[in-house]
XYZ file of N, CA, C and O in Angstrom:
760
model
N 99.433 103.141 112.282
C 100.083 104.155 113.085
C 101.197 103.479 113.863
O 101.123 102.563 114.682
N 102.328 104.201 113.376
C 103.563 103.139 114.079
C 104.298 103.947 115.413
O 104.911 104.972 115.114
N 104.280 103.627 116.579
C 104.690 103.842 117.903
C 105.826 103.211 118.352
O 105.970 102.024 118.644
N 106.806 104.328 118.388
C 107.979 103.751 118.765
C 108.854 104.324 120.129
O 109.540 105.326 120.333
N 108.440 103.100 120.972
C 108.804 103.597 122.424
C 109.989 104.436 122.732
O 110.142 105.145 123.726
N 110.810 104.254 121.733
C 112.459 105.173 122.288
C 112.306 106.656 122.451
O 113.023 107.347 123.175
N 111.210 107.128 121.642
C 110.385 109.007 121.747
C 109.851 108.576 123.290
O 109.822 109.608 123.960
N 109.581 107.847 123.790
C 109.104 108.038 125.812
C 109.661 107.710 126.443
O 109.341 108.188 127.532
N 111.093 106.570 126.575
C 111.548 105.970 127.022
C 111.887 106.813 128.307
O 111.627 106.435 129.450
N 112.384 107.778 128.041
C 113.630 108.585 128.434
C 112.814 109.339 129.545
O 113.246 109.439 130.693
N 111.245 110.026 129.020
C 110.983 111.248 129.670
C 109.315 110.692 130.237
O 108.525 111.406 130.855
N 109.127 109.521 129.904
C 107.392 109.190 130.312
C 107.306 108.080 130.495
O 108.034 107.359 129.812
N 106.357 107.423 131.524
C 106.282 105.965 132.013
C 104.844 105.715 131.335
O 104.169 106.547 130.729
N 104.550 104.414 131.577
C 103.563 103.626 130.535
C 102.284 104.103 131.330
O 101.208 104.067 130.733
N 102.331 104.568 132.692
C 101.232 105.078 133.273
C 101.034 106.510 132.892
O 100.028 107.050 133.352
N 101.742 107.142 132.209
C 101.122 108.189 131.617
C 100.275 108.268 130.492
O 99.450 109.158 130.284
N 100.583 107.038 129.589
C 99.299 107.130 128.820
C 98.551 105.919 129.315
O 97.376 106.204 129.550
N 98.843 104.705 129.540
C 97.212 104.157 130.334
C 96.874 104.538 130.921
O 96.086 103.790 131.500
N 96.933 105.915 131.517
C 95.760 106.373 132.431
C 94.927 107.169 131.673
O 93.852 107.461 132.197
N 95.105 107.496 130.815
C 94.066 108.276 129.471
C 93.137 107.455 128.962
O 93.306 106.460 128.258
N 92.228 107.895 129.328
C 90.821 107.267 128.964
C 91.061 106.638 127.487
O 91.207 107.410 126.539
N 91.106 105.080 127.275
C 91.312 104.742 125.854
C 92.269 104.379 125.219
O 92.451 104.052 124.046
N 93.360 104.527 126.789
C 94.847 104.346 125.952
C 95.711 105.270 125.327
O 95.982 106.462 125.478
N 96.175 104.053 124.335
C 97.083 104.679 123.338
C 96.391 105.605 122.138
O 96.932 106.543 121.553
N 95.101 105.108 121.939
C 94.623 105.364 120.419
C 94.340 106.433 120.785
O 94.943 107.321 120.183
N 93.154 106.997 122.095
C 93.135 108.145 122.222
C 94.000 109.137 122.434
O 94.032 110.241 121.892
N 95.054 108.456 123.665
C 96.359 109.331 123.528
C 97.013 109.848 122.488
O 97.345 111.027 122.606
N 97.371 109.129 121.211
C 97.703 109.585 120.235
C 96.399 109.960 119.098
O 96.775 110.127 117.937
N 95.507 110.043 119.261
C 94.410 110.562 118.261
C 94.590 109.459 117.245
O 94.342 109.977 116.156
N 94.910 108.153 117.072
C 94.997 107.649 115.837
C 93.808 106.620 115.904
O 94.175 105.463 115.702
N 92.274 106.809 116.176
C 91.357 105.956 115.657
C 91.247 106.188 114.486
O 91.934 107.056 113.946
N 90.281 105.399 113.779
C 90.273 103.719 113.713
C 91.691 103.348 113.103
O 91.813 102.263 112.535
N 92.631 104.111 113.191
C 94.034 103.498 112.417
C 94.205 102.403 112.964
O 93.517 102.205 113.966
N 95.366 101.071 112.431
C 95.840 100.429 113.553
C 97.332 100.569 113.560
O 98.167 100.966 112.747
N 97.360 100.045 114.910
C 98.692 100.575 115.991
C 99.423 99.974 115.913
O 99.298 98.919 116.535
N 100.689 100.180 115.123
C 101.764 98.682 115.564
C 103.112 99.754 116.889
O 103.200 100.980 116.823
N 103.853 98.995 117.795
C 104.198 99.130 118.812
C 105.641 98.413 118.862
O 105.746 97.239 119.217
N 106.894 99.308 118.430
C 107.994 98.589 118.232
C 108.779 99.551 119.687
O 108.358 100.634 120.095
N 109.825 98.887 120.178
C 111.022 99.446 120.726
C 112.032 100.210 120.344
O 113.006 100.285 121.094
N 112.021 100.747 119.428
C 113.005 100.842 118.413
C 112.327 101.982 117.034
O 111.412 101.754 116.242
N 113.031 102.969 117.151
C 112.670 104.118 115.775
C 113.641 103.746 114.607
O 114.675 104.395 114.451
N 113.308 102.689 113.772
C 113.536 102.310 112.627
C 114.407 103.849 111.686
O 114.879 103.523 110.597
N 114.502 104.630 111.891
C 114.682 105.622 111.147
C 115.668 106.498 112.079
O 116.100 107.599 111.738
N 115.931 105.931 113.165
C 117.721 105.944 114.216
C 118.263 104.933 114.516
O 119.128 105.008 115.388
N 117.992 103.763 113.974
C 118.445 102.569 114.383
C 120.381 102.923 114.568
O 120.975 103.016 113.494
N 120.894 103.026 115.347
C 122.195 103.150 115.909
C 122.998 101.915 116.905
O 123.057 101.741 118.122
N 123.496 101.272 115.861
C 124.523 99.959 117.065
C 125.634 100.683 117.264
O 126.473 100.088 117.940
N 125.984 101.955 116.847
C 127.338 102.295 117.707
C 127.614 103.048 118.852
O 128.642 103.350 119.459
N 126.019 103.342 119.027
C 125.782 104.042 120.468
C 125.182 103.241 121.504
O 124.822 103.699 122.589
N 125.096 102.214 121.203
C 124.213 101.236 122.603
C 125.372 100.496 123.437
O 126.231 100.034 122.686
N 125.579 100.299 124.628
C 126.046 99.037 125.729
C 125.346 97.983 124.816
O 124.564 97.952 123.866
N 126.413 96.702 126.034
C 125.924 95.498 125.324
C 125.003 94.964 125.894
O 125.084 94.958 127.122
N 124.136 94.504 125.441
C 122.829 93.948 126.270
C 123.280 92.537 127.059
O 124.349 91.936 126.951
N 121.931 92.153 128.021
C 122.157 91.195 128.358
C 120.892 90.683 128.710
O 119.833 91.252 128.443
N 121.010 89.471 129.385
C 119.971 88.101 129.257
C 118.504 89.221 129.915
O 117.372 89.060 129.459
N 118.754 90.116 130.823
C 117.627 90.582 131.380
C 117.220 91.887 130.773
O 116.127 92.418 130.970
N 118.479 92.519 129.784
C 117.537 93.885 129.492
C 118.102 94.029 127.803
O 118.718 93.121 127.245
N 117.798 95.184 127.225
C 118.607 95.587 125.872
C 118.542 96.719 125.722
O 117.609 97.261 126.314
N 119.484 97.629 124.872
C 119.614 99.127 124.902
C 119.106 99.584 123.873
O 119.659 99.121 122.876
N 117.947 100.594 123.551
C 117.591 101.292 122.816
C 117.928 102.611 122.279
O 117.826 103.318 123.281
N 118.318 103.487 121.168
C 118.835 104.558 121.064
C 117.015 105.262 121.464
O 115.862 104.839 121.380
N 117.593 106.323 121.836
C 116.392 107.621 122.124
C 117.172 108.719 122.046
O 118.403 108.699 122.015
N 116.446 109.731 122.011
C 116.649 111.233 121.244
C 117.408 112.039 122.518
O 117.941 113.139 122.374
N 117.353 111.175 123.996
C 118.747 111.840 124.414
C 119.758 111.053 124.736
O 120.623 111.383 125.548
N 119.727 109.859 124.073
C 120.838 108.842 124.303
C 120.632 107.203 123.793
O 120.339 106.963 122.622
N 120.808 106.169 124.753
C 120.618 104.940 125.251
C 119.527 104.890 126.171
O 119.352 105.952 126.769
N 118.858 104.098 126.414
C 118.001 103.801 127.213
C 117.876 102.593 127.352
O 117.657 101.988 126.303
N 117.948 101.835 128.519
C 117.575 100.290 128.971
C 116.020 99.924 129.255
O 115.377 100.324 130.225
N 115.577 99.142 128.290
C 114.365 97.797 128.441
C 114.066 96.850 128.888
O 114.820 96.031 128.362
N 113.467 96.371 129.518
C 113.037 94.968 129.852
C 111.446 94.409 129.293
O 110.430 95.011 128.947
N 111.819 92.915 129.406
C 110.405 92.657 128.954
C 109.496 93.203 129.658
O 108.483 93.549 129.050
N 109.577 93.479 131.326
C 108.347 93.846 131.826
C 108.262 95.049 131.743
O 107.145 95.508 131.984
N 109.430 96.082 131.359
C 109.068 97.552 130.526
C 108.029 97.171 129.789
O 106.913 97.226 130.305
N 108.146 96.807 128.729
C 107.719 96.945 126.979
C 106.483 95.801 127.926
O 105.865 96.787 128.330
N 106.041 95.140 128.275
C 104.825 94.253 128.378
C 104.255 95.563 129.413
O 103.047 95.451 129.623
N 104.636 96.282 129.818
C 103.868 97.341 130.762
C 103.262 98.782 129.614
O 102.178 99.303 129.878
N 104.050 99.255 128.464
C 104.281 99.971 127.780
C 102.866 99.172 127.115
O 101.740 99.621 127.330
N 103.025 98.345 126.561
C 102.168 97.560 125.584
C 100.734 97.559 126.374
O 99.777 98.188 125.925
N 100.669 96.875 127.468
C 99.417 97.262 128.041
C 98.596 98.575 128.388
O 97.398 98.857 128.398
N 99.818 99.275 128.678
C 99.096 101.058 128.753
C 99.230 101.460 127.091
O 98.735 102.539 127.414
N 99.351 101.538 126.235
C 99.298 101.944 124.845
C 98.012 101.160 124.102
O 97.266 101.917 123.481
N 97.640 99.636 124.090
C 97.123 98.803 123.831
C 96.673 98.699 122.213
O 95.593 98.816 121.635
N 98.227 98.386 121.719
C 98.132 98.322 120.635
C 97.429 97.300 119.748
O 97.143 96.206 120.235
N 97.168 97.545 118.637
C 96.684 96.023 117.697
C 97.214 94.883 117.555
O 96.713 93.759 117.533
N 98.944 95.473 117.395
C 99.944 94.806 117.338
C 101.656 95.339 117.814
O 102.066 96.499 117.823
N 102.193 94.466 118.070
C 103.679 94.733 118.517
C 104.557 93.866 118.173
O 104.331 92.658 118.119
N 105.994 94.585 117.822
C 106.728 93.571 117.161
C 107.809 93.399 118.743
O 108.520 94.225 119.315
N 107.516 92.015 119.031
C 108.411 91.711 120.230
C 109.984 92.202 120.432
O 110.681 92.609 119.503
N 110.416 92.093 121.796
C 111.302 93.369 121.788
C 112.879 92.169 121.573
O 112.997 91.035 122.038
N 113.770 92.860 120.820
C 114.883 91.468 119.798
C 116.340 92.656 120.350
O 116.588 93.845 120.552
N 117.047 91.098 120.382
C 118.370 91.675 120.544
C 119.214 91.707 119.204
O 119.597 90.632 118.741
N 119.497 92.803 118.610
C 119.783 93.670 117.466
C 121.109 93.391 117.533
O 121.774 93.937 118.414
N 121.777 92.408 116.528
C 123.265 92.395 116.045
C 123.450 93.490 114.631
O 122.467 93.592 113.897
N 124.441 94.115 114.361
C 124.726 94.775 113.207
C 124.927 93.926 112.183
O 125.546 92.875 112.345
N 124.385 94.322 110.941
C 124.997 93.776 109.478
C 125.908 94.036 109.043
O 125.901 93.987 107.813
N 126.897 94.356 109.543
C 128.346 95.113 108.728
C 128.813 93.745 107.918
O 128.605 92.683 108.503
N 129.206 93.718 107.085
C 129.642 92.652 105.968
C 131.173 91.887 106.566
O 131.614 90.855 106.061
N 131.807 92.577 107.655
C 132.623 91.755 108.330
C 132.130 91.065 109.337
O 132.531 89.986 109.772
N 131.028 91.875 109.786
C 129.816 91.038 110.616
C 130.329 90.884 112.612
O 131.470 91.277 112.854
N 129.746 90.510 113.472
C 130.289 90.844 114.502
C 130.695 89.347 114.970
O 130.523 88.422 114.176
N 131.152 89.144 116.063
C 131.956 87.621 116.724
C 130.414 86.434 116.056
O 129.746 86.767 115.077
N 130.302 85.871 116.396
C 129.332 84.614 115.998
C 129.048 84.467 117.165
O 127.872 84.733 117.411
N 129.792 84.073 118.202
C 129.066 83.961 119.760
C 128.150 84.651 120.114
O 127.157 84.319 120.762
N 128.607 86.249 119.461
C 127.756 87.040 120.239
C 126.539 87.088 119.545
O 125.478 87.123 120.169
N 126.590 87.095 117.915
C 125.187 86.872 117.074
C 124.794 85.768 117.691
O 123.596 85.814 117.413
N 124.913 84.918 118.255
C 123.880 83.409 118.477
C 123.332 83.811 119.858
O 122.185 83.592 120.249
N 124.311 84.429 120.543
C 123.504 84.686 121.926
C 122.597 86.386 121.775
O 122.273 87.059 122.754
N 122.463 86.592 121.012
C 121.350 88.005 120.339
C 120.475 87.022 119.789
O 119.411 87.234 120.370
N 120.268 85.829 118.806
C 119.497 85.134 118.470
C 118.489 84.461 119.851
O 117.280 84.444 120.082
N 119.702 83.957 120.559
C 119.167 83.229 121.795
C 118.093 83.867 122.261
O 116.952 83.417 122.155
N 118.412 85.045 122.852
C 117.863 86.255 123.882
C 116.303 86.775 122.950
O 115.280 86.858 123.630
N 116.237 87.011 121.840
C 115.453 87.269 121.173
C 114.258 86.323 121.404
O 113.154 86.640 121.847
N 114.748 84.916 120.961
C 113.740 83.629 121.232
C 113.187 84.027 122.872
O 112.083 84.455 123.209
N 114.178 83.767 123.571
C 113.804 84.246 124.978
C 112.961 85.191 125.297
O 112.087 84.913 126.117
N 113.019 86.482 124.747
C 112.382 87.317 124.981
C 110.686 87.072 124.331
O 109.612 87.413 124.828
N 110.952 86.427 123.177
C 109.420 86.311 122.483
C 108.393 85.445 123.388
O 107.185 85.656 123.497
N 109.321 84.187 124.157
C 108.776 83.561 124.971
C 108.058 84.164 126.203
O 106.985 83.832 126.706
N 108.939 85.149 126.561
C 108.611 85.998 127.712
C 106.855 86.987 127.486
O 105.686 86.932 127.867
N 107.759 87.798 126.619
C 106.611 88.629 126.078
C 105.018 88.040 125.715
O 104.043 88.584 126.234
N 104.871 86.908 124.799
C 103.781 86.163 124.746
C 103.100 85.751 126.108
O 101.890 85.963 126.189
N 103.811 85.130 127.294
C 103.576 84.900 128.568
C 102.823 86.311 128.549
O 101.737 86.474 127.994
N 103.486 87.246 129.180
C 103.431 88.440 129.625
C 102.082 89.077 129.118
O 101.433 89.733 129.933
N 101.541 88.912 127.635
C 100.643 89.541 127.178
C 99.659 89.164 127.198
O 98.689 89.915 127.099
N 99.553 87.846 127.336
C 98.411 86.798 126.720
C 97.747 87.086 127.103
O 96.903 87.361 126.252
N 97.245 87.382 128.543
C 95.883 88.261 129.011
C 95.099 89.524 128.991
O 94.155 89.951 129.657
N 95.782 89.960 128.038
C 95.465 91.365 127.737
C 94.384 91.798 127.396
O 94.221 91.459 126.224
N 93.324 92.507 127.846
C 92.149 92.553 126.975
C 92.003 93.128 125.910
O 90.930 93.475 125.416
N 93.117 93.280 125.455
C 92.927 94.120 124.074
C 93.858 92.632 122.773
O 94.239 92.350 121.637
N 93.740 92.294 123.915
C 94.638 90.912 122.898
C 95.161 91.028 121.550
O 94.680 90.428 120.589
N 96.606 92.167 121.472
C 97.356 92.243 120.369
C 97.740 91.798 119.620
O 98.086 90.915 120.405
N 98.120 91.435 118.648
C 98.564 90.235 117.538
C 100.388 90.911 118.118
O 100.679 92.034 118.529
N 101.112 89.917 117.952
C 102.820 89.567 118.039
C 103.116 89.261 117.029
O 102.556 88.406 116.342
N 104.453 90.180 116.630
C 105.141 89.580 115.842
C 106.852 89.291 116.030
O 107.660 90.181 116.298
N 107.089 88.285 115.887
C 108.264 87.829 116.164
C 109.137 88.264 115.095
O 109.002 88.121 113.880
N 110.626 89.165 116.176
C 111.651 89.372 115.709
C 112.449 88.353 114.948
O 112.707 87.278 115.491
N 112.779 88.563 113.967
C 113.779 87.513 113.093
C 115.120 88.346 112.904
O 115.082 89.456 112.373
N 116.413 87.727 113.393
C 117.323 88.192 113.900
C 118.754 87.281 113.372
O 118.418 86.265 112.762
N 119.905 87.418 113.467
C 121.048 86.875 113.084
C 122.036 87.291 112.545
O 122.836 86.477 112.085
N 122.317 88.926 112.423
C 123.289 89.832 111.925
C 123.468 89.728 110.481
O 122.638 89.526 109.595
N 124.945 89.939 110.427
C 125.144 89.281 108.770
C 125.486 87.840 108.591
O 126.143 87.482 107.614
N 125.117 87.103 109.386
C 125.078 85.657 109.104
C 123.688 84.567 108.516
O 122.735 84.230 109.219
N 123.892 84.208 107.196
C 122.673 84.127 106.136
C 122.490 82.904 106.920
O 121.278 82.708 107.014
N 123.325 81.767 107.676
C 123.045 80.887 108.528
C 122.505 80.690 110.213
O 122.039 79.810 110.936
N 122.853 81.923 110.270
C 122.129 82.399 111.840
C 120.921 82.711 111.626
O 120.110 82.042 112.267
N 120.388 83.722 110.751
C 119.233 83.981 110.061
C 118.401 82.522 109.829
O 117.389 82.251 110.475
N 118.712 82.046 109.285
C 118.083 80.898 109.028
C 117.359 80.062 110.053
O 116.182 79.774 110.267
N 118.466 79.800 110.576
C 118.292 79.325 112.566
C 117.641 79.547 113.081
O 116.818 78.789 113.593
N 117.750 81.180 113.217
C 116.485 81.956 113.719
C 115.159 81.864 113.586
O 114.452 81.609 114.561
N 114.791 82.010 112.686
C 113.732 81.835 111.614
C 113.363 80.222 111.960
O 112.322 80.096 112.605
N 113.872 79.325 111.716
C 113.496 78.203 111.906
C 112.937 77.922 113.545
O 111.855 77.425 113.862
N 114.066 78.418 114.486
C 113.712 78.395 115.583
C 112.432 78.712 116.206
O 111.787 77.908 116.879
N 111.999 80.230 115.890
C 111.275 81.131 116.078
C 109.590 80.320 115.665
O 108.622 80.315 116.426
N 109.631 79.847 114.605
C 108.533 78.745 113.680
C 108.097 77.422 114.451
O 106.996 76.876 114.512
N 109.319 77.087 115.019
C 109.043 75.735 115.750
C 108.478 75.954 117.006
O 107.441 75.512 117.499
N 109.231 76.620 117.393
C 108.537 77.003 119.239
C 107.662 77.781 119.455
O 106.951 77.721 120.458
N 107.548 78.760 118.435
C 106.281 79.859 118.661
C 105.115 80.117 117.641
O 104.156 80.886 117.701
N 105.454 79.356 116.830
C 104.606 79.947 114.886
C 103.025 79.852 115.234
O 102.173 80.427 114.557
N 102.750 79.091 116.320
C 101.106 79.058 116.678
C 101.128 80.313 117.404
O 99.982 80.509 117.808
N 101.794 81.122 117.708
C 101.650 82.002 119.104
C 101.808 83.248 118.599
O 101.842 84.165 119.420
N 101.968 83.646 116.834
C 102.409 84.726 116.943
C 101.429 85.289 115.419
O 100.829 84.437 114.763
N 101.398 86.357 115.129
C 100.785 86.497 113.814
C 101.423 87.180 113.007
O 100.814 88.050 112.386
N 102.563 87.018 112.829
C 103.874 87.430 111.779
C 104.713 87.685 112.213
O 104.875 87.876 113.418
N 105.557 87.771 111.305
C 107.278 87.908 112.013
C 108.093 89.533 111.320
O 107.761 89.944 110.207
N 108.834 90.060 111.929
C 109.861 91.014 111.406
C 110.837 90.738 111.241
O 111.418 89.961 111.998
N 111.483 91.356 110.019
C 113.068 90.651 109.943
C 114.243 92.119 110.400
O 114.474 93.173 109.807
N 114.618 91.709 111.331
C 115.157 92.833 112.133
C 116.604 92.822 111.710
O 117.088 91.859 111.115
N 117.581 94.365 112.158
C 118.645 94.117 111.971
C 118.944 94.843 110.494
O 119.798 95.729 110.470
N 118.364 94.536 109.467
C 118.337 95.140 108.198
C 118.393 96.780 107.877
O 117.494 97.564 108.179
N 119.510 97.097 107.270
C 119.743 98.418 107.327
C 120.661 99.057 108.165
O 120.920 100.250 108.321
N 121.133 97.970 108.710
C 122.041 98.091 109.872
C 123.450 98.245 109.779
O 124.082 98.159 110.832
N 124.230 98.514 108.430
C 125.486 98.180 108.430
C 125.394 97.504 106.975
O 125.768 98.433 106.259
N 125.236 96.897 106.499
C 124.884 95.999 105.190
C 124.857 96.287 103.866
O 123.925 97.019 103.532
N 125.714 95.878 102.875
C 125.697 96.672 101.237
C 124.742 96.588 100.940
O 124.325 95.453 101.169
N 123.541 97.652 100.183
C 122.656 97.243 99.723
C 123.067 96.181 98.354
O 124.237 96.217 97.972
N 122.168 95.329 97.702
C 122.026 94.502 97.182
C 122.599 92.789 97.401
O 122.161 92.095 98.318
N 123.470 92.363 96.556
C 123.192 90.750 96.936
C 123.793 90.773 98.383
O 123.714 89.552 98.521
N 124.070 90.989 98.996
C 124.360 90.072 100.383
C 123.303 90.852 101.156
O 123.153 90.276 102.233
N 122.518 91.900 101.068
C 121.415 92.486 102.025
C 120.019 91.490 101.227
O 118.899 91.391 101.728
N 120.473 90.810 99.853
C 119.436 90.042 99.490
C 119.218 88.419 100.003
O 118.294 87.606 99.993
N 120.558 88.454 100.430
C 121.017 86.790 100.620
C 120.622 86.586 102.095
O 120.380 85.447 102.495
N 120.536 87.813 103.045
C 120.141 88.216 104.576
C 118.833 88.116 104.415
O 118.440 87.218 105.160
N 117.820 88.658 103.725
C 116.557 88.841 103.534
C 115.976 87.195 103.057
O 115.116 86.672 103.766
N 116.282 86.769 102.353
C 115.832 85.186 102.308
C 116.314 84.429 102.953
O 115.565 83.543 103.365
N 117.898 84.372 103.407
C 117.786 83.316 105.028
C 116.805 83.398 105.762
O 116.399 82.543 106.549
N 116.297 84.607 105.509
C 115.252 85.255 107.186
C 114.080 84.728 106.968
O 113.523 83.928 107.720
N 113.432 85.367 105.396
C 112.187 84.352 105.689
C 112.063 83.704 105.151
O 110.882 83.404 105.325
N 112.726 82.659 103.959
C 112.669 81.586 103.311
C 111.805 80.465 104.644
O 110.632 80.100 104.575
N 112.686 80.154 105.646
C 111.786 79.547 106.657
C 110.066 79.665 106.872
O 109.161 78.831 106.874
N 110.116 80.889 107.019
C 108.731 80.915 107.598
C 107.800 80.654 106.658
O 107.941 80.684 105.436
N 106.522 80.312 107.504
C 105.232 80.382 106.468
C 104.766 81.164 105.831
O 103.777 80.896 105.149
């Protein structure tokens, strides 16, 4: 059962459903399913409607706009929902095949790492102790991707129990160069 915060962002705080007996699962009726818990509705993914993020927050599309996140949003969201799993919250460069500045993809890479660091902190005590999965990130750069991915493995690969490769679908021709994006990303990982 996939939960995607940008449908509450806008109109409900995380204390409206942790205060429901049970959480998220009861809140949404989805026992024994399991719960994964993204920022982001995969199926509006929009980079031409968001501000630019920065080191402390990132912009999500929602159904009446933009909406701003922070880790201690989404680590508050995550604890009142209490999912199985969540894919940590990533700063989203576009794939357009001209691709965006490189500065700014490395510092979306950066922030991402950052954030996974954060978020793991943030959760680790949870009694529902969620499995994480780390954003894999780097626009249309098959070498940022890589980076990423490598990065993400070295500093966190004990800390997390799979990774997403984010960004995809974003702008990007389908076939070889959305294929050449897809194996920078996880050729790295385990």
């Amino acid at each position: 059962f996939h939960v995607s915060l940008a449908h509450f962002l806008d109109h409900l705080g995380p204390d409206h459903v942790g205060n429901h007996p049970g959480g998220g699962r009861r809140y949404f009726g989805s026992r024994p399913t399991c719960m994964l818990v993204t920022a982001r509705d995969p199926l509006t993914f929009d980079q031409d409607a968001k501000p630019s993020n920065t080191d402390a927050h990132t912009f999500v599309a929602s159904p009446t706009g933009t909406t701003k996140i922070t880790t201690d949003d989404y680590a508050r969201w995550i604890a009142a929902i209490q999912p199985d799993a969540f894919v940590a919250l990533a700063d989203e460069s576009p794939c357009w095949e001209q691709g965006v500045a490189m500065k700014k993809t490395k510092q979306a890479t950066a922030r991402t790492a950052k954030w996974l660091g954060e978020l793991l902190e943030k959760t680790k005590d949870l009694p529902t102790a969620p499995s994480v999965f780390a954003s894999v990130q780097g626009g249309s750069d098959a070498g940022e991707r890589r980076a990423c991915s490598e990065d993400i493995v070295e500093r966190f690969g004990a800390s997390v129990s799979g990774y997403s490769v984010g960004s995809l679908g974003a702008g990007e021709t389908p076939g070889t160069h959305r294929r050449s994006l897809l194996h920078a990303s996880i050729e790295p990982l385990p």
